[in-house]
Amino acid sequence: MLINKSLLLTYLYLLIYISLSSGVILYNKWVLSTKHFNFPFPITLTMIHMGFSGAVAFILVRVLKVVTPVKMTFEIYATCVVPISAFFASSLWFGNTAYLHISVAFIQMLKALMPVATYMMAVICHTDKPRCDLFLNMLLVSIGVVISSYGEIHFNIVGTMYQVTGIFAEALRLVLTQVLLQKKGLTLNPVTSLYYIAPCSFLFLFVPWYLLEQPAMEVQQLQFNFWIFFSNALCALALNFSIFLVIGRTGAVTVRVAGVLKDWILIALSTVVFPESAITGLNIIGYAIALCGVVLYNYLKVKDGRATSQLPIDAAPEKSKTLLKDWKFKTSDVANNGSGTNSATSDLDEEALLLPSSRLSHIGRTPGNGLGG
């Protein structure tokens, strides 16, 4: 029986993405946990990721010149990149801090709130309109998360608030990307995203690090293990590029399915790697309810996207003609050579630095809080 090499390669990319995504989250938890590696400094860990990613991007763009930088003016950087970087840094900071207080499994369940947060921010910023069907989806997701939280054995209000705050910060970043960067006509691939976003996020994290973690690090005589932090940052960087490869190879819907599969695998793995974090039947029931809402939400948004794409350009509303042409161009670009990005990247994993470069039409569950977890 002949094996389809193209299909085999696609499955290999998906396996790499699921493995890296799960691995990065578990690795970050292990590093931050006081019961394991005992490095309870999430801002420091996130800054290491930002610094490493920014340095790699600089080498690729400026030294090796494998990627051409976009035309970035000071006005665009100040009004677009800076606020986006600020909320990105915040989402990583709060999301990683949550690992100090709550389990990986419960964090994955809370991430089901991502479409709720994103939809709310999109409506507030007038990039989306209130709809009854979507509102009912959001209500279903919220009810599921509440049930899951009620069933959490080691429920911690501080950790939950950190995670939820990080989710809303990430949602606002996604909406700001649409409102600010895309109106300027900028499209950033993974490398240029790292090149512009990572250094700015590093600087934003420096202030809370100096005030909150630096004094504690001086008191605690920590042993800095270079290989642990280097391998951790390298895995997070590899995850970012694996997402880009999977998006270019498959598409939004396939990656969504892979993301759901990864969540269940991660929840199961976390209870094995970290036996102290047990899950209950009520946890699973609540998460299953929330997941049903997320899947239905994704279905409605993908359906809307397909309906819009099938409209003739001349028949589309005047305000959407440019977006429609741009969407068609980018979709074709990704399918042909993987040189563009897709809106599904906007919330695949918060542990990835990939900056979304198209509309938020397929937003569903989410970016582990990012490169940090």
XYZ file of C-alpha atoms in Angstrom, residues 2-363:
362
model
C 1.437 3.318 -1.087
C 1.652 5.986 1.568
C 0.740 9.515 0.576
C 3.916 11.425 1.431
C 2.138 14.770 1.498
C -0.474 13.487 3.953
C 2.227 11.834 6.046
C 4.140 15.113 6.224
C 0.980 16.942 7.294
C 0.410 14.474 10.135
C 4.066 14.820 11.107
C 3.708 18.623 11.356
C 0.563 18.226 13.453
C 2.340 15.759 15.738
C 5.264 18.152 16.144
C 2.890 21.026 16.946
C 0.910 19.024 19.528
C 4.115 17.690 21.113
C 5.814 21.091 21.296
C 2.722 22.895 22.541
C 2.079 20.368 25.303
C 5.781 20.137 26.092
C 6.293 23.878 26.440
C 3.352 24.248 28.819
C 4.450 21.320 30.988
C 8.075 22.498 30.875
C 7.119 25.993 32.006
C 5.014 24.587 34.833
C 7.905 22.359 35.915
C 10.360 25.263 35.919
C 8.040 27.592 37.851
C 6.708 25.050 40.333
C 8.136 25.272 43.846
C 7.726 21.481 44.118
C 9.987 20.762 41.142
C 12.670 23.009 39.604
C 11.647 25.757 42.024
C 12.106 28.931 39.991
C 8.970 30.867 41.058
C 9.707 33.930 38.947
C 7.324 33.989 35.961
C 8.291 37.486 34.801
C 11.963 36.493 34.688
C 11.148 33.346 32.717
C 9.046 35.342 30.252
C 11.830 37.921 29.849
C 14.264 35.113 29.034
C 11.880 33.947 26.316
C 11.487 37.470 24.942
C 15.201 38.160 24.960
C 16.059 34.852 23.301
C 13.344 35.182 20.647
C 14.282 38.784 19.901
C 17.959 37.857 19.537
C 17.200 34.978 17.157
C 14.916 37.210 15.083
C 17.587 39.931 14.933
C 20.145 37.439 13.630
C 17.721 36.113 11.007
C 16.690 39.587 9.833
C 19.819 41.714 10.177
C 22.759 39.290 10.098
C 21.711 36.338 7.953
C 19.120 38.403 6.058
C 16.865 35.398 5.479
C 13.814 37.595 6.093
C 13.233 41.134 4.856
C 11.920 43.563 7.500
C 8.704 45.437 6.764
C 8.576 49.183 6.221
C 8.198 50.245 9.836
C 7.997 53.950 10.595
C 8.343 55.492 14.045
C 4.676 56.532 13.958
C 3.502 52.976 13.213
C 5.826 51.525 15.840
C 4.700 53.976 18.515
C 0.965 53.770 17.805
C 0.694 50.081 16.859
C 3.602 47.900 17.951
C 4.043 49.483 21.394
C 0.446 49.028 22.655
C 0.223 45.535 21.136
C 3.512 44.593 22.817
C 2.266 45.977 26.130
C -0.828 43.767 26.154
C 1.151 40.797 24.864
C 3.632 41.191 27.723
C 0.740 41.499 30.167
C -0.946 38.342 28.903
C 2.297 36.370 29.286
C 3.002 37.846 32.712
C -0.431 37.097 34.172
C -0.774 33.756 32.420
C 2.588 32.469 33.606
C 1.989 33.701 37.144
C -1.157 31.567 37.238
C 1.059 28.457 37.146
C 2.260 29.292 40.635
C -1.263 28.925 42.020
C -3.359 26.522 39.895
C -2.846 23.317 37.938
C -2.099 22.946 34.232
C -5.354 21.027 33.725
C -7.460 23.755 35.296
C -5.628 26.452 33.314
C -6.450 24.624 30.080
C -10.085 24.544 31.121
C -10.088 28.264 31.880
C -8.652 28.938 28.428
C -12.023 27.959 27.017
C -12.992 31.526 27.973
C -10.797 32.924 25.199
C -13.562 33.243 22.569
C -15.775 34.919 25.182
C -13.088 37.484 25.966
C -12.221 38.069 22.316
C -15.834 38.478 21.241
C -16.488 40.924 24.090
C -13.433 43.005 23.181
C -14.344 42.937 19.486
C -17.841 44.228 20.239
C -16.492 46.930 22.556
C -13.981 48.048 19.906
C -16.667 47.899 17.173
C -14.846 45.300 15.094
C -17.743 42.870 15.524
C -21.481 43.249 16.060
C -23.600 41.795 18.886
C -25.387 38.653 17.700
C -27.881 36.513 19.556
C -26.452 33.172 18.362
C -22.911 34.091 19.334
C -24.102 35.454 22.667
C -25.772 32.088 23.426
C -22.490 30.343 22.529
C -20.606 32.610 24.907
C -23.161 31.889 27.626
C -22.733 28.137 27.116
C -18.934 28.440 27.324
C -19.160 30.552 30.484
C -21.547 28.102 32.170
C -19.175 25.237 31.358
C -16.181 27.087 32.812
C -18.151 27.943 35.981
C -19.101 24.259 36.447
C -15.494 23.234 35.838
C -14.276 25.800 38.380
C -16.823 24.593 40.927
C -15.471 21.064 40.532
C -11.836 22.115 40.967
C -10.402 20.502 44.103
C -7.567 22.980 44.557
C -9.456 26.081 43.454
C -7.415 29.230 44.062
C -9.008 32.615 43.487
C -5.656 34.395 43.015
C -4.461 31.999 40.326
C -7.850 32.048 38.614
C -7.860 35.855 38.518
C -4.337 35.907 37.086
C -5.326 33.483 34.327
C -8.581 35.252 33.457
C -6.799 38.638 33.410
C -4.168 37.176 31.085
C -6.908 35.858 28.786
C -8.560 39.267 28.525
C -5.183 40.946 27.936
C -4.526 38.503 25.091
C -8.006 39.114 23.672
C -7.404 42.863 23.674
C -4.062 42.308 21.946
C -5.785 40.359 19.170
C -8.402 43.057 18.658
C -5.773 45.815 18.743
C -3.818 43.919 16.095
C -6.862 44.023 13.854
C -7.710 47.644 14.613
C -4.194 49.097 14.529
C -1.735 47.043 12.478
C -4.033 45.763 9.767
C -5.441 49.225 9.089
C -1.870 50.254 8.358
C -1.603 47.433 5.832
C 1.169 45.620 7.731
C 1.551 41.855 7.573
C 4.045 40.282 9.961
C 5.295 36.731 9.601
C 6.670 34.804 12.617
C 10.208 36.167 12.274
C 9.246 39.812 11.792
C 6.711 39.463 14.618
C 9.508 38.357 16.907
C 11.795 41.057 15.566
C 9.434 43.923 16.407
C 7.329 42.587 19.279
C 9.765 40.632 21.464
C 12.214 43.475 22.343
C 9.362 45.861 23.128
C 7.642 43.240 25.308
C 10.948 42.654 27.095
C 11.134 46.339 28.020
C 7.555 46.376 29.283
C 8.291 43.381 31.492
C 11.431 44.986 32.914
C 9.506 47.426 35.125
C 7.370 44.837 37.001
C 10.412 42.547 37.144
C 12.534 45.239 38.776
C 9.818 46.081 41.311
C 8.445 42.601 42.085
C 10.983 39.883 41.344
C 14.448 41.414 41.364
C 14.442 42.108 45.148
C 13.277 38.550 45.886
C 15.921 37.097 43.575
C 18.622 38.972 45.471
C 17.432 37.483 48.758
C 17.194 33.937 47.390
C 20.567 32.675 46.245
C 19.424 30.916 43.087
C 21.542 28.618 40.975
C 21.054 29.587 37.343
C 21.048 26.470 35.161
C 21.899 27.710 31.649
C 20.834 24.544 29.825
C 17.432 24.418 31.500
C 16.532 27.971 30.494
C 18.147 27.705 27.062
C 16.268 24.516 26.185
C 13.042 26.004 27.587
C 13.333 29.126 25.434
C 14.360 27.056 22.407
C 11.275 24.839 22.728
C 9.036 27.906 22.939
C 10.657 29.385 19.833
C 10.316 26.083 17.966
C 6.626 25.997 18.876
C 6.103 29.361 17.234
C 7.537 28.155 13.948
C 5.725 24.812 14.121
C 2.400 26.655 14.286
C 3.364 28.616 11.182
C 4.254 25.401 9.323
C 1.006 23.701 10.318
C -1.110 26.701 9.279
C 0.605 26.833 5.893
C 0.209 23.085 5.424
C -3.367 22.547 6.571
C -5.523 25.532 7.486
C -7.589 26.978 10.297
C -10.124 24.184 10.760
C -7.537 21.377 10.929
C -5.420 23.307 13.405
C -8.515 23.975 15.514
C -9.223 20.244 15.708
C -5.573 19.589 16.562
C -5.794 22.246 19.276
C -8.802 20.553 20.881
C -7.023 17.181 20.763
C -3.940 18.769 22.293
C -5.990 20.183 25.176
C -7.353 16.784 26.139
C -3.904 15.190 25.842
C -2.393 17.976 27.924
C -5.023 17.677 30.647
C -4.362 13.933 30.873
C -0.573 14.313 30.771
C -0.557 17.028 33.431
C -2.166 14.693 35.962
C 0.617 12.168 35.301
C 3.544 14.603 35.329
C 2.145 16.554 38.286
C 0.298 14.018 40.484
C -0.546 16.733 43.011
C -3.035 18.215 40.512
C -6.035 15.910 40.302
C -9.107 16.447 38.131
C -12.693 15.579 39.024
C -15.701 14.397 37.079
C -17.266 17.836 37.473
C -14.110 19.353 35.940
C -14.503 17.179 32.867
C -18.256 17.763 32.552
C -17.843 21.538 32.786
C -14.987 21.572 30.296
C -16.946 19.376 27.872
C -19.869 21.836 28.025
C -17.533 24.779 27.438
C -15.862 22.937 24.567
C -19.224 22.353 22.888
C -19.785 26.112 22.946
C -16.320 26.763 21.520
C -16.769 24.231 18.703
C -20.167 25.687 17.811
C -18.708 29.193 17.898
C -15.893 28.183 15.559
C -18.380 26.530 13.218
C -20.499 29.697 12.991
C -17.462 31.916 12.376
C -15.998 29.608 9.735
C -19.423 29.435 8.088
C -19.596 33.251 8.085
C -16.113 33.422 6.578
C -16.986 31.000 3.782
C -20.227 32.848 3.012
C -18.330 36.122 2.741
C -15.576 34.629 0.591
C -18.125 33.278 -1.897
C -19.586 36.732 -2.510
C -18.419 38.448 -5.696
C -16.093 41.309 -4.900
C -18.402 43.777 -6.645
C -21.396 42.556 -4.620
C -19.653 42.891 -1.266
C -20.341 45.907 0.922
C -18.048 48.834 0.124
C -16.349 48.736 3.538
C -15.473 45.034 3.200
C -14.225 44.935 -0.413
C -10.657 45.716 0.486
C -10.663 43.215 3.369
C -12.189 40.548 1.125
C -9.547 40.996 -1.568
C -6.847 40.962 1.103
C -8.289 37.821 2.700
C -8.417 35.962 -0.614
C -4.873 36.958 -1.436
C -3.530 35.830 1.933
C -5.423 32.543 1.875
C -4.005 31.724 -1.545
C -0.554 32.778 -0.406
C -0.615 30.418 2.556
C -1.963 27.499 0.545
C 0.654 27.877 -2.160
C 3.875 28.503 -0.307
C 3.254 29.077 3.365
C 4.531 32.644 3.195
C 1.521 34.215 4.826
C -0.282 33.608 8.081
C -3.827 32.732 8.926
C -6.238 34.079 11.473
C -6.228 30.822 13.371
C -2.769 31.687 14.624
C -4.231 34.448 16.718
C -5.282 32.194 19.510
C -3.701 28.807 18.965
C -1.423 29.104 21.935
C -0.549 31.976 24.112
C 2.829 30.361 24.601
C 3.605 31.288 20.984
C 4.729 34.701 19.887
C 3.166 34.481 16.435
C 1.364 37.723 15.697
C -1.884 37.289 13.758
C -1.845 39.031 10.419
C -5.400 38.669 9.232
C -8.935 38.982 10.512
C -10.232 37.425 13.718
C -12.904 35.414 11.928
C -11.861 31.996 13.274
C -11.021 32.851 16.857
